[in-house]
PDB file of C-alpha atoms in Angstrom:
ATOM      1  CA  ASN A   1      19.043  16.314  24.782  1.00  0.00           C
ATOM      2  CA  GLU A   2      19.254  12.640  25.596  1.00  0.00           C
ATOM      3  CA  THR A   3      21.951  10.325  24.344  1.00  0.00           C
ATOM      4  CA  THR A   4      21.883   6.539  24.222  1.00  0.00           C
ATOM      5  CA  VAL A   5      25.174   5.140  25.483  1.00  0.00           C
ATOM      6  CA  THR A   6      26.570   1.891  26.748  1.00  0.00           C
ATOM      7  CA  THR A   7      26.992   1.948  30.518  1.00  0.00           C
ATOM      8  CA  THR A   8      29.424   0.008  32.704  1.00  0.00           C
ATOM      9  CA  ASN A   9      27.119  -3.004  32.944  1.00  0.00           C
ATOM     10  CA  SER A  10      27.268  -3.298  29.103  1.00  0.00           C
ATOM     11  CA  SER A  11      23.581  -2.562  28.663  1.00  0.00           C
ATOM     12  CA  SER A  12      22.320   0.232  26.494  1.00  0.00           C
ATOM     13  CA  SER A  13      20.655   2.992  28.456  1.00  0.00           C
ATOM     14  CA  THR A  14      19.636   6.593  28.039  1.00  0.00           C
ATOM     15  CA  ILE A  15      21.607   9.254  29.825  1.00  0.00           C
ATOM     16  CA  ASN A  16      19.947  12.619  30.130  1.00  0.00           C
ATOM     17  CA  THR A  17      22.643  15.061  29.041  1.00  0.00           C
ATOM     18  CA  THR A  18      20.349  18.038  29.581  1.00  0.00           C
ATOM     19  CA  GLN A  19      21.472  18.321  33.209  1.00  0.00           C
ATOM     20  CA  LEU A  20      25.107  18.575  32.055  1.00  0.00           C
ATOM     21  CA  GLY A  21      24.373  21.229  29.427  1.00  0.00           C
ATOM     22  CA  LYS A  22      26.540  21.705  26.368  1.00  0.00           C
ATOM     23  CA  LYS A  23      29.929  20.067  25.934  1.00  0.00           C
ATOM     24  CA  LEU A  24      32.824  22.526  26.314  1.00  0.00           C
ATOM     25  CA  ASN A  25      34.325  21.820  22.891  1.00  0.00           C
ATOM     26  CA  ASP A  26      37.185  24.277  23.354  1.00  0.00           C
ATOM     27  CA  ILE A  27      38.488  22.157  26.259  1.00  0.00           C
ATOM     28  CA  PRO A  28      39.392  18.648  25.062  1.00  0.00           C
ATOM     29  CA  PRO A  29      38.732  15.666  27.340  1.00  0.00           C
ATOM     30  CA  LEU A  30      41.592  14.863  29.679  1.00  0.00           C
ATOM     31  CA  GLU A  31      42.782  11.373  30.552  1.00  0.00           C
ATOM     32  CA  VAL A  32      43.029  11.209  34.323  1.00  0.00           C
ATOM     33  CA  THR A  33      43.321   8.529  36.965  1.00  0.00           C
ATOM     34  CA  CYS A  34      40.237   8.498  39.147  1.00  0.00           C
ATOM     35  CA  THR A  35      41.015   7.477  42.738  1.00  0.00           C
ATOM     36  CA  VAL A  36      37.645   8.362  44.329  1.00  0.00           C
ATOM     37  CA  PRO A  37      35.663   6.588  43.091  1.00  0.00           C
ATOM     38  CA  ARG A  38      38.331   4.034  42.209  1.00  0.00           C
ATOM     39  CA  CYS A  39      37.792   3.392  38.522  1.00  0.00           C
ATOM     40  CA  GLY A  40      41.265   3.760  37.013  1.00  0.00           C
ATOM     41  CA  LYS A  41      42.082   5.787  33.923  1.00  0.00           C
ATOM     42  CA  VAL A  42      39.151   7.586  32.352  1.00  0.00           C
ATOM     43  CA  GLN A  43      38.600  10.370  29.841  1.00  0.00           C
ATOM     44  CA  VAL A  44      36.802  13.246  31.565  1.00  0.00           C
ATOM     45  CA  GLN A  45      34.893  15.657  29.338  1.00  0.00           C
ATOM     46  CA  LEU A  46      33.769  19.002  30.729  1.00  0.00           C
ATOM     47  CA  TYR A  47      30.221  20.244  30.180  1.00  0.00           C
ATOM     48  CA  GLU A  48      28.581  23.538  31.130  1.00  0.00           C
ATOM     49  CA  HIS A  49      27.143  22.012  34.304  1.00  0.00           C
ATOM     50  CA  GLY A  50      29.210  18.950  35.051  1.00  0.00           C
ATOM     51  CA  LEU A  51      31.598  16.230  34.005  1.00  0.00           C
ATOM     52  CA  CYS A  52      31.284  12.922  32.197  1.00  0.00           C
ATOM     53  CA  ALA A  53      33.873  10.155  32.567  1.00  0.00           C
ATOM     54  CA  THR A  54      34.211   7.505  29.885  1.00  0.00           C
ATOM     55  CA  LYS A  55      36.419   4.485  29.379  1.00  0.00           C
ATOM     56  CA  LYS A  56      36.616   3.108  25.820  1.00  0.00           C
ATOM     57  CA  ASP A  57      33.501   5.147  24.885  1.00  0.00           C
ATOM     58  CA  VAL A  58      31.547   3.649  27.798  1.00  0.00           C
ATOM     59  CA  VAL A  59      30.157   6.095  30.366  1.00  0.00           C
ATOM     60  CA  VAL A  60      31.612   5.298  33.787  1.00  0.00           C
ATOM     61  CA  TRP A  61      30.014   8.159  35.742  1.00  0.00           C
ATOM     62  CA  THR A  62      28.580  11.645  35.363  1.00  0.00           C
ATOM     63  CA  ALA A  63      28.679  14.443  37.911  1.00  0.00           C
ATOM     64  CA  ALA A  64      26.153  17.270  37.652  1.00  0.00           C
ATOM     65  CA  ILE A  65      27.119  20.645  39.110  1.00  0.00           C
ATOM     66  CA  PRO A  66      24.192  23.002  39.838  1.00  0.00           C
ATOM     67  CA  ASN A  67      23.208  25.850  37.584  1.00  0.00           C
ATOM     68  CA  ALA A  68      21.010  28.840  38.213  1.00  0.00           C
ATOM     69  CA  ASN A  69      17.883  26.988  37.039  1.00  0.00           C
ATOM     70  CA  ASN A  70      18.357  23.741  38.946  1.00  0.00           C
ATOM     71  CA  THR A  71      20.129  23.629  42.300  1.00  0.00           C
ATOM     72  CA  SER A  72      17.991  21.067  44.086  1.00  0.00           C
ATOM     73  CA  SER A  73      18.938  17.988  42.078  1.00  0.00           C
ATOM     74  CA  SER A  74      22.709  18.510  42.042  1.00  0.00           C
ATOM     75  CA  ALA A  75      25.497  18.570  44.562  1.00  0.00           C
ATOM     76  CA  VAL A  76      26.979  21.948  45.463  1.00  0.00           C
ATOM     77  CA  ILE A  77      30.761  22.109  45.105  1.00  0.00           C
ATOM     78  CA  GLU A  78      32.267  23.736  48.179  1.00  0.00           C
ATOM     79  CA  GLY A  79      35.828  23.692  46.964  1.00  0.00           C
ATOM     80  CA  ILE A  80      38.556  22.348  44.742  1.00  0.00           C
ATOM     81  CA  LEU A  81      41.906  21.372  46.248  1.00  0.00           C
ATOM     82  CA  GLN A  82      45.028  20.787  44.171  1.00  0.00           C
ATOM     83  CA  PHE A  83      48.137  19.223  45.657  1.00  0.00           C
ATOM     84  CA  PRO A  84      51.168  17.203  44.517  1.00  0.00           C
ATOM     85  CA  LYS A  85      50.861  13.440  44.450  1.00  0.00           C
ATOM     86  CA  PRO A  86      52.591  12.373  47.696  1.00  0.00           C
ATOM     87  CA  GLU A  87      54.410   9.387  46.138  1.00  0.00           C
ATOM     88  CA  ASP A  88      56.016  11.637  43.529  1.00  0.00           C
ATOM     89  CA  LEU A  89      57.355  13.955  46.218  1.00  0.00           C
ATOM     90  CA  LYS A  90      58.812  11.091  48.250  1.00  0.00           C
ATOM     91  CA  GLN A  91      60.569   9.621  45.225  1.00  0.00           C
ATOM     92  CA  LYS A  92      61.753  13.049  43.957  1.00  0.00           C
ATOM     93  CA  LYS A  93      60.645  12.271  40.404  1.00  0.00           C
ATOM     94  CA  LYS A  94      61.349  14.632  37.501  1.00  0.00           C
ATOM     95  CA  LEU A  95      57.755  14.279  36.365  1.00  0.00           C
ATOM     96  CA  THR A  96      55.124  14.834  39.013  1.00  0.00           C
ATOM     97  CA  SER A  97      51.359  14.560  39.066  1.00  0.00           C
ATOM     98  CA  GLN A  98      48.863  16.880  40.658  1.00  0.00           C
ATOM     99  CA  VAL A  99      45.892  15.510  42.589  1.00  0.00           C
ATOM    100  CA  VAL A 100      42.581  17.375  42.340  1.00  0.00           C
ATOM    101  CA  LEU A 101      39.861  16.893  44.953  1.00  0.00           C
ATOM    102  CA  LEU A 102      36.338  18.239  44.471  1.00  0.00           C
ATOM    103  CA  HIS A 103      34.228  18.147  47.588  1.00  0.00           C
ATOM    104  CA  SER A 104      30.528  18.812  47.767  1.00  0.00           C
ATOM    105  CA  SER A 105      28.453  20.316  50.506  1.00  0.00           C
ATOM    106  CA  SER A 106      27.844  17.845  53.327  1.00  0.00           C
ATOM    107  CA  SER A 107      24.543  19.576  54.148  1.00  0.00           C
ATOM    108  CA  ASN A 108      23.166  18.685  50.721  1.00  0.00           C
ATOM    109  CA  SER A 109      21.612  15.222  50.639  1.00  0.00           C
ATOM    110  CA  THR A 110      22.419  14.803  46.935  1.00  0.00           C
ATOM    111  CA  ALA A 111      25.695  13.063  46.122  1.00  0.00           C
ATOM    112  CA  LEU A 112      28.153  14.552  43.639  1.00  0.00           C
ATOM    113  CA  LEU A 113      28.106  11.337  41.629  1.00  0.00           C
ATOM    114  CA  SER A 114      27.137   7.693  41.809  1.00  0.00           C
ATOM    115  CA  PHE A 115      29.449   4.846  40.818  1.00  0.00           C
ATOM    116  CA  LYS A 116      28.393   1.198  41.022  1.00  0.00           C
ATOM    117  CA  ASN A 117      25.246   2.307  42.883  1.00  0.00           C
ATOM    118  CA  LYS A 118      27.286   3.973  45.637  1.00  0.00           C
ATOM    119  CA  PRO A 119      26.945   7.744  46.189  1.00  0.00           C
ATOM    120  CA  TYR A 120      30.085   9.883  46.452  1.00  0.00           C
ATOM    121  CA  GLU A 121      30.367  13.376  47.920  1.00  0.00           C
ATOM    122  CA  GLN A 122      33.960  13.719  46.713  1.00  0.00           C
ATOM    123  CA  LEU A 123      35.746  13.246  43.441  1.00  0.00           C
ATOM    124  CA  CYS A 124      39.504  12.741  43.480  1.00  0.00           C
ATOM    125  CA  ILE A 125      41.477  12.576  40.255  1.00  0.00           C
ATOM    126  CA  VAL A 126      45.155  12.549  39.362  1.00  0.00           C
ATOM    127  CA  LEU A 127      46.075  14.799  36.441  1.00  0.00           C
ATOM    128  CA  PRO A 128      48.646  13.657  33.868  1.00  0.00           C
ATOM    129  CA  ALA A 129      52.264  13.930  35.004  1.00  0.00           C
ATOM    130  CA  CYS A 130      54.317  16.902  33.881  1.00  0.00           C
ATOM    131  CA  SER A 131      57.710  18.377  34.668  1.00  0.00           C
ATOM    132  CA  LYS A 132      58.024  20.663  37.667  1.00  0.00           C
ATOM    133  CA  GLU A 133      58.765  23.569  35.306  1.00  0.00           C
ATOM    134  CA  ASP A 134      55.478  22.994  33.434  1.00  0.00           C
ATOM    135  CA  GLN A 135      53.327  22.894  36.590  1.00  0.00           C
ATOM    136  CA  ASP A 136      53.119  26.697  36.645  1.00  0.00           C
ATOM    137  CA  ASP A 137      52.460  26.904  32.890  1.00  0.00           C
ATOM    138  CA  GLU A 138      48.810  27.917  32.469  1.00  0.00           C
ATOM    139  CA  SER A 139      48.769  26.734  28.828  1.00  0.00           C
ATOM    140  CA  THR A 140      49.235  23.003  29.469  1.00  0.00           C
ATOM    141  CA  PRO A 141      46.179  20.785  28.792  1.00  0.00           C
ATOM    142  CA  SER A 142      45.887  19.997  32.522  1.00  0.00           C
ATOM    143  CA  ALA A 143      46.013  23.684  33.502  1.00  0.00           C
ATOM    144  CA  LEU A 144      43.440  24.686  30.876  1.00  0.00           C
ATOM    145  CA  TRP A 145      41.157  21.836  31.935  1.00  0.00           C
ATOM    146  CA  LEU A 146      41.451  22.671  35.645  1.00  0.00           C
ATOM    147  CA  ASN A 147      40.914  26.389  34.992  1.00  0.00           C
ATOM    148  CA  ALA A 148      37.725  25.642  33.017  1.00  0.00           C
ATOM    149  CA  LEU A 149      36.511  23.310  35.769  1.00  0.00           C
ATOM    150  CA  SER A 150      37.101  26.003  38.370  1.00  0.00           C
ATOM    151  CA  THR A 151      35.860  29.117  36.559  1.00  0.00           C
ATOM    152  CA  GLN A 152      33.230  27.876  34.110  1.00  0.00           C
ATOM    153  CA  ILE A 153      31.663  24.900  35.887  1.00  0.00           C
ATOM    154  CA  CYS A 154      32.158  24.929  39.667  1.00  0.00           C
ATOM    155  CA  LYS A 155      32.625  28.695  39.995  1.00  0.00           C
ATOM    156  CA  VAL A 156      34.941  28.239  42.968  1.00  0.00           C
ATOM    157  CA  PRO A 157      38.682  28.930  43.046  1.00  0.00           C
ATOM    158  CA  VAL A 158      41.287  26.178  43.175  1.00  0.00           C
ATOM    159  CA  ASP A 159      43.096  26.054  46.519  1.00  0.00           C
ATOM    160  CA  ARG A 160      46.645  24.965  45.802  1.00  0.00           C
ATOM    161  CA  ILE A 161      48.577  23.157  48.499  1.00  0.00           C
ATOM    162  CA  CYS A 162      52.280  22.903  47.732  1.00  0.00           C
TER     163      CYS A 162
END
């Protein structure tokens, strides 16, 4: 299960998708703003054992989450935090965004992901904006995506901070 893709340095390289497992086809990719690492808007696709971020069909980064067969080569997710985007609260906007922070175990020497040759133990993304009424709706694309990330991939609950 290897796929040849174009990476951020515009060269063709092979990415081993075996570590990510199968694509979760029932959960469409979600366009998010990635703040850590800072790489702007990306499409993040969920896989059985990780995530893959692309921008214009170019892989920006992949993050492998451990599975039962392979825990030594992947970061262990300790938790997922979800909280409102602070700027939206200050400005009292009708549409607000939720920030999602994945943090990996600090005792594990393996980074969650690598971006521009720098390892990251955290991943911070901003979900698409929605109305305050829709934030509790579990059927929105953002809610479905976050639920799949929590229950199917990371296997840790989302801690919501209001």
